[in-house]
Backbone as ProteinMPNN parsed JSONL, in Angstrom:
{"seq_chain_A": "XXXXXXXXXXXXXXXXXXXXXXXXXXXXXXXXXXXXXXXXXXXXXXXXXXXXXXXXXXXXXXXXXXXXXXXXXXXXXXXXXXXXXXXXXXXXXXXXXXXXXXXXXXXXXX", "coords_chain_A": {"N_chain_A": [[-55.497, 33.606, 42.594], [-58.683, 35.436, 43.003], [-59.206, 37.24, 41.845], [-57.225, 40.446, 39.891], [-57.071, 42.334, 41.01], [-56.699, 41.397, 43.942], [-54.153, 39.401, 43.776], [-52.436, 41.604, 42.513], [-52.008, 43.011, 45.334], [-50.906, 40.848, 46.808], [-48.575, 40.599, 45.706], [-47.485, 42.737, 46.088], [-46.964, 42.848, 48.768], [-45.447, 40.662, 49.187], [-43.097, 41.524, 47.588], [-42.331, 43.718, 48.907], [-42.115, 42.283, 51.816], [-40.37, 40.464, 51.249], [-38.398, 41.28, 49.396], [-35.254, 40.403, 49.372], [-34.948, 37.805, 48.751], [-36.91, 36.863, 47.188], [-38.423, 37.535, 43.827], [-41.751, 38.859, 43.301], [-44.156, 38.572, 40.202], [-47.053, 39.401, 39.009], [-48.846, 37.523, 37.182], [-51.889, 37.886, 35.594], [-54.414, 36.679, 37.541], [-52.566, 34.807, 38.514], [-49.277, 34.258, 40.13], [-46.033, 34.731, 39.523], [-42.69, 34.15, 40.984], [-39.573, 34.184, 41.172], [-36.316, 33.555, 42.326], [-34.968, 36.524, 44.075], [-33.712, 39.562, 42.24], [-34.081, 38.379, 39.611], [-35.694, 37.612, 36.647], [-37.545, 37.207, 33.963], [-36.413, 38.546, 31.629], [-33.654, 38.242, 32.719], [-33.11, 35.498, 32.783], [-33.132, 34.945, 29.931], [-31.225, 36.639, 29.07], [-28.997, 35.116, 29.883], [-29.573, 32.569, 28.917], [-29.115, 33.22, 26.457], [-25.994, 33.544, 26.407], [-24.805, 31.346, 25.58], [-24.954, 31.497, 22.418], [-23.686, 32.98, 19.861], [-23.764, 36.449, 19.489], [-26.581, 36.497, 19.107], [-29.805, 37.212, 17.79], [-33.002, 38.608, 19.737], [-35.931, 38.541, 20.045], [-39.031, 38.579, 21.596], [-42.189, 37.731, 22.749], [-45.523, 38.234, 24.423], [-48.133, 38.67, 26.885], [-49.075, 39.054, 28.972], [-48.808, 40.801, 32.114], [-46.385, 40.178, 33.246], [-44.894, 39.543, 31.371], [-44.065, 42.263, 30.553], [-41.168, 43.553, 31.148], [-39.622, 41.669, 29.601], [-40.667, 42.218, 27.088], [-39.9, 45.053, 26.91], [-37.385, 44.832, 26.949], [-36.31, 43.669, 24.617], [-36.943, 43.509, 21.273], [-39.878, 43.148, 21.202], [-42.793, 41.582, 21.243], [-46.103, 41.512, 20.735], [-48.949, 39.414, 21.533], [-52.446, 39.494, 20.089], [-54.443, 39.241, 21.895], [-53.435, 40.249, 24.447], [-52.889, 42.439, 27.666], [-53.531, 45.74, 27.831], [-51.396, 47.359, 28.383], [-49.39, 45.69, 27.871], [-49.829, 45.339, 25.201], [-49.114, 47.929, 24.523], [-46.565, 48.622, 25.256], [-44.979, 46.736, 23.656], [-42.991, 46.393, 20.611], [-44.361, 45.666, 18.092], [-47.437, 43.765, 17.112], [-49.569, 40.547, 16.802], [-51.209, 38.084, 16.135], [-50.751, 35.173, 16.128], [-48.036, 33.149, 17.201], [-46.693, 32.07, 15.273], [-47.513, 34.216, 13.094], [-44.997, 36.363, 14.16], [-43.167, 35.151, 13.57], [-43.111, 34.563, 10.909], [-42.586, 37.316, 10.412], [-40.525, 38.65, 11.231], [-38.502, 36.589, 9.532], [-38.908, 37.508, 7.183], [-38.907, 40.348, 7.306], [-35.776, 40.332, 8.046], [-33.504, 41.969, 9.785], [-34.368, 44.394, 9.896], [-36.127, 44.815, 11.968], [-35.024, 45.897, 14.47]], "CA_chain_A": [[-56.33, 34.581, 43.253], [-59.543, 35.194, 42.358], [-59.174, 38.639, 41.142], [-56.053, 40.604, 39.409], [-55.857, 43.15, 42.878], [-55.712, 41.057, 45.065], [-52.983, 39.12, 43.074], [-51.387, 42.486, 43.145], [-52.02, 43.362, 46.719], [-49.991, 39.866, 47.182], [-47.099, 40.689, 44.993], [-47.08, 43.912, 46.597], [-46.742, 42.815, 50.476], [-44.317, 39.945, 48.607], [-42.136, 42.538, 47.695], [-41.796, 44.71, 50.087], [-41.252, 41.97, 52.914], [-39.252, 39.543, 51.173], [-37.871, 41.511, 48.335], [-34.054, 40.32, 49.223], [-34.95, 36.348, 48.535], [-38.112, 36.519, 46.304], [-39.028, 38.782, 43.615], [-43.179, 38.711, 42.929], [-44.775, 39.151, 39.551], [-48.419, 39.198, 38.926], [-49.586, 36.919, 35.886], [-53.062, 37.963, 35.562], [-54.819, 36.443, 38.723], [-51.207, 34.193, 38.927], [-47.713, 35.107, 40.525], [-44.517, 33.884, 39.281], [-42.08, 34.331, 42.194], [-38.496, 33.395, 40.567], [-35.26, 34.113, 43.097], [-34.593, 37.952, 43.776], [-33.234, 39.65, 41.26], [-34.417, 37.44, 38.389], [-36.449, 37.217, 35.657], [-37.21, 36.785, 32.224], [-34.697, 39.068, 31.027], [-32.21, 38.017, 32.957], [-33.116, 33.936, 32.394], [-33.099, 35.442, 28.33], [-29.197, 36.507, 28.732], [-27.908, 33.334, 30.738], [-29.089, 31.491, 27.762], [-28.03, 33.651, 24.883], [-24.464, 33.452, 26.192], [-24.738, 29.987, 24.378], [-24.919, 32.039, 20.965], [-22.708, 34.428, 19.346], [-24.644, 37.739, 18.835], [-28.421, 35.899, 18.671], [-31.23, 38.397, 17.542], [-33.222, 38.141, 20.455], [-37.102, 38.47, 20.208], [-39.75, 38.352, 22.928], [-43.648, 37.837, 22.809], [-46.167, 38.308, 25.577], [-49.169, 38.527, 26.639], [-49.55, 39.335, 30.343], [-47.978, 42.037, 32.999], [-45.298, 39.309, 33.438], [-43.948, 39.743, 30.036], [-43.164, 43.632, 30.305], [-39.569, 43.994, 31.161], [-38.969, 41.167, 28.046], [-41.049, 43.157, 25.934], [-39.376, 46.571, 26.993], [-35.91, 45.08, 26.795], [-35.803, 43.007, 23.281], [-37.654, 43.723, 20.174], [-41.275, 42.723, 21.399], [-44.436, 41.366, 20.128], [-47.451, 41.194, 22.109], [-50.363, 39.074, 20.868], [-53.261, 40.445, 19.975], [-55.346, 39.661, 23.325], [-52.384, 40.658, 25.291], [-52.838, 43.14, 28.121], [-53.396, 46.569, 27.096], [-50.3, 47.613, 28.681], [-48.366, 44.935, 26.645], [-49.548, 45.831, 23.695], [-48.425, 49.715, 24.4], [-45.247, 48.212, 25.007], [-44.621, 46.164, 22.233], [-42.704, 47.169, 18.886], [-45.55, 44.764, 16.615], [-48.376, 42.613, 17.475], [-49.318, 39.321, 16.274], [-52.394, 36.695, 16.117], [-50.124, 34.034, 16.473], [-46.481, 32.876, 17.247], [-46.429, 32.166, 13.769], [-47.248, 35.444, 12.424], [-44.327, 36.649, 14.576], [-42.082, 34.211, 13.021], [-43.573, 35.349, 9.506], [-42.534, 38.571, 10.141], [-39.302, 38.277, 11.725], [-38.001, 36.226, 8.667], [-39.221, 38.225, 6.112], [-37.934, 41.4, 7.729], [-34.438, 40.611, 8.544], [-32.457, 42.922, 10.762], [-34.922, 45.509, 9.996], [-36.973, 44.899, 13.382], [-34.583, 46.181, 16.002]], "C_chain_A": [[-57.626, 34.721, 42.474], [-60.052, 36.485, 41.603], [-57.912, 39.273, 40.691], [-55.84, 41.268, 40.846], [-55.812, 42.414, 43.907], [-54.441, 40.317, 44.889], [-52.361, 40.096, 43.258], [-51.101, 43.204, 44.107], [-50.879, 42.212, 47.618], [-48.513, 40.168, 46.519], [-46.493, 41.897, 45.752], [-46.514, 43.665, 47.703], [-45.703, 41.806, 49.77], [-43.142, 40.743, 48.569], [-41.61, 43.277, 48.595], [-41.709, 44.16, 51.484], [-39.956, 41.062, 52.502], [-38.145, 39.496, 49.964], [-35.957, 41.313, 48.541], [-34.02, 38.899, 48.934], [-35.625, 35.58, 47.249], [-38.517, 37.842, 45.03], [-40.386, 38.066, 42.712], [-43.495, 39.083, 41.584], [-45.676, 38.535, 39.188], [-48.47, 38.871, 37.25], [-51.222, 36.976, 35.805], [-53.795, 37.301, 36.966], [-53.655, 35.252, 39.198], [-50.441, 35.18, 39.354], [-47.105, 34.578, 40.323], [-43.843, 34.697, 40.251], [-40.308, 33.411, 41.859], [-37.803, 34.147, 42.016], [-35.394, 35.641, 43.195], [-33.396, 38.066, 43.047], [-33.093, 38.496, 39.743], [-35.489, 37.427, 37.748], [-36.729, 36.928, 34.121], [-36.322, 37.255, 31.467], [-33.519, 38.077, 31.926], [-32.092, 36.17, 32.592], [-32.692, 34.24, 30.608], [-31.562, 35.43, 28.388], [-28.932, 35.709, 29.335], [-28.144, 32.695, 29.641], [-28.915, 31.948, 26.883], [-26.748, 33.908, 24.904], [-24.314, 32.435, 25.842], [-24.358, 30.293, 23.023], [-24.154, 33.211, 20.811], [-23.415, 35.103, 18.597], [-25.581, 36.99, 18.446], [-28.887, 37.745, 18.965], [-32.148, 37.743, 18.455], [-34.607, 39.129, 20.302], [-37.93, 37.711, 21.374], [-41.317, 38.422, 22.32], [-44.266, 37.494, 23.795], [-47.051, 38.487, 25.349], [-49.748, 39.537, 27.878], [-48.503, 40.517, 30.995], [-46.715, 41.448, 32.995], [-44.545, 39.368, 32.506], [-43.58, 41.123, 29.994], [-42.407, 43.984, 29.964], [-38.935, 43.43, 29.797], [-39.46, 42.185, 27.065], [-39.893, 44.655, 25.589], [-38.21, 46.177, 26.206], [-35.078, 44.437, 25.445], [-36.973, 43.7, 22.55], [-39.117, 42.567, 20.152], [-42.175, 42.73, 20.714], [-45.397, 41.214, 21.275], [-48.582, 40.672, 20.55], [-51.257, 39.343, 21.1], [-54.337, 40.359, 21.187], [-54.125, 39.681, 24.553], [-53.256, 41.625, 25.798], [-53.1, 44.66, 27.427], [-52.168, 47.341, 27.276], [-49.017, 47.171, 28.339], [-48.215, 44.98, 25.245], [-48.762, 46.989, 23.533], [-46.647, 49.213, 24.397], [-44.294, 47.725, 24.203], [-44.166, 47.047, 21.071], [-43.929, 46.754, 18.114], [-46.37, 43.818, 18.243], [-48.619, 41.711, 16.863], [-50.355, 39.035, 16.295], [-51.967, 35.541, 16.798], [-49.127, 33.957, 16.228], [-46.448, 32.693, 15.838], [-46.277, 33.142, 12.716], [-46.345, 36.103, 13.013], [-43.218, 36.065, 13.772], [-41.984, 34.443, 11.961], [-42.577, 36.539, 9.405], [-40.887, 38.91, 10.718], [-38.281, 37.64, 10.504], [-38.244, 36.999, 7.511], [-38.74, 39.735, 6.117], [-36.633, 41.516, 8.266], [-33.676, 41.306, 8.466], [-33.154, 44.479, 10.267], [-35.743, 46.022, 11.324], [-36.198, 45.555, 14.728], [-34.79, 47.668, 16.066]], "O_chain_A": [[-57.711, 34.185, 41.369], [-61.079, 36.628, 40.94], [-57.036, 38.546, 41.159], [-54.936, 41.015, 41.642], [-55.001, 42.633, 44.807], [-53.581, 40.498, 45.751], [-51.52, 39.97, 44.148], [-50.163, 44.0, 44.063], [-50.24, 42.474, 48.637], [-47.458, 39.844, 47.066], [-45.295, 42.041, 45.995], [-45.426, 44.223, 47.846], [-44.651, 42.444, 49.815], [-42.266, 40.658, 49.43], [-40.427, 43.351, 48.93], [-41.38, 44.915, 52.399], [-38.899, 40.934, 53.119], [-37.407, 38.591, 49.575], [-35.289, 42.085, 47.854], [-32.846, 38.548, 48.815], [-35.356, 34.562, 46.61], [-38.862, 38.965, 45.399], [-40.318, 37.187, 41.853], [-43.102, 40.243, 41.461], [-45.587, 37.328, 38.961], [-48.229, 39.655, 36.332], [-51.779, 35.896, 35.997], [-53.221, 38.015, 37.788], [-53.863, 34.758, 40.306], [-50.564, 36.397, 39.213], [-47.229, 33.476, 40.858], [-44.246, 35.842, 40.452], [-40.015, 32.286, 42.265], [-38.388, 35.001, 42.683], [-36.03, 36.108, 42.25], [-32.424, 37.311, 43.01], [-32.11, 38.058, 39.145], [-36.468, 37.167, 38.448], [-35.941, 36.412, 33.329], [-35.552, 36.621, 30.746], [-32.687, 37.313, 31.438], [-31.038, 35.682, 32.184], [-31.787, 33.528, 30.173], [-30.812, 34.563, 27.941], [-27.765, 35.639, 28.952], [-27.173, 32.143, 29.125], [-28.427, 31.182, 26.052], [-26.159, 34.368, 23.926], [-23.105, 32.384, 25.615], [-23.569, 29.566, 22.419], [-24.059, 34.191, 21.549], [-23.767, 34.819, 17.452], [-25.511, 36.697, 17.253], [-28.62, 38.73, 19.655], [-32.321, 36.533, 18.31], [-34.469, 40.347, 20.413], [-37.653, 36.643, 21.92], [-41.544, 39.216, 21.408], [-43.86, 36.469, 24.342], [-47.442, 38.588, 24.185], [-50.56, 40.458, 27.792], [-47.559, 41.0, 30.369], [-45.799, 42.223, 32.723], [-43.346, 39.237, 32.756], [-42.591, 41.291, 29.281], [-42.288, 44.615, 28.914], [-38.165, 44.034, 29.049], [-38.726, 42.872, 26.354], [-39.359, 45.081, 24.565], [-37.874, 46.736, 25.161], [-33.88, 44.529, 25.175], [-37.829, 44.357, 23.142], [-39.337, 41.594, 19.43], [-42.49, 43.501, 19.808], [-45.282, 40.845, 22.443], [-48.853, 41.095, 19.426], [-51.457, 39.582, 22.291], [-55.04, 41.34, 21.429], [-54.219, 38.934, 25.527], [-54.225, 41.971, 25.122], [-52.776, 44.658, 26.239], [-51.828, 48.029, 26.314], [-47.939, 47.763, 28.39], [-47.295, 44.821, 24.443], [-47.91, 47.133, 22.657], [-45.785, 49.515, 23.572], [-43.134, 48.102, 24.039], [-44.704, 48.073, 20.653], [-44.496, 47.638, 17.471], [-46.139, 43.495, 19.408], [-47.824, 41.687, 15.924], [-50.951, 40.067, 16.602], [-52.524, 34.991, 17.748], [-48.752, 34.486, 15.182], [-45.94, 33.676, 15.299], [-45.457, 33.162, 11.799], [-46.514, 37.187, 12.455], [-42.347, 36.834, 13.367], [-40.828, 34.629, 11.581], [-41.852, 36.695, 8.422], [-40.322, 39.777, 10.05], [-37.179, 38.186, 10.469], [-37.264, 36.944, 6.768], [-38.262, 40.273, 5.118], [-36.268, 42.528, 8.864], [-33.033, 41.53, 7.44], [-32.506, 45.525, 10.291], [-35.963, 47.185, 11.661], [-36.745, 45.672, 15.825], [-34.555, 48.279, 17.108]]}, "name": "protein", "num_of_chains": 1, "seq": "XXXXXXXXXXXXXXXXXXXXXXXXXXXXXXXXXXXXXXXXXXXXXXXXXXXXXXXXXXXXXXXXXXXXXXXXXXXXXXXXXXXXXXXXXXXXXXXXXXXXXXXXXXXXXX"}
């Protein structure tokens, strides 16, 4: 799209006609459009039932990352959203300084 509202003027009418097949979320002037009822959380636990008790960290950037942020121990990088940052436990520069900080603070971050 060539602007964020109408991106979310599309996610919106998305939702609310075809919210039993599709569910819409607005990536900055993108939409990711996974199955209904699905998204990054829920793709997150399908694959950490692979691991016994994983520490499960999230970093974002965009509207699309929210719910991960909300629902694990989030990072938002530092030109993230301003609404991702608010969300976020920590912020970052770079995946790396996440990773920094994550190892160096173990099992103090949750």
């Amino acid at each position: 799209f060539t602007n964020e509202e109408n991106a979310q003027k599309f996610v919106d009418y998305v939702n609310a006609t075809y919210n039993d097949k599709i569910s819409a979320f607005r990536n900055g002037t993108s939409i990711d459009m996974p199955p209904a009822n699905t998204s990054k959380v829920t793709g997150i636990y399908e694959y950490a039932k692979m691991f016994d008790n994983p520490e499960i960290y999230a970093v974002g950037d965009n509207i699309n990352d929210l719910s991960m942020i909300e629902e694990f121990c989030g990072f938002a990088v530092s030109n993230a959203k301003e609404e991702v940052k608010k969300a976020a436990n920590h912020q970052c520069n770079r995946i790396a300084d996440m990773i920094d900080f994550i190892m160096s603070n173990e099992g103090e971050t949750k």
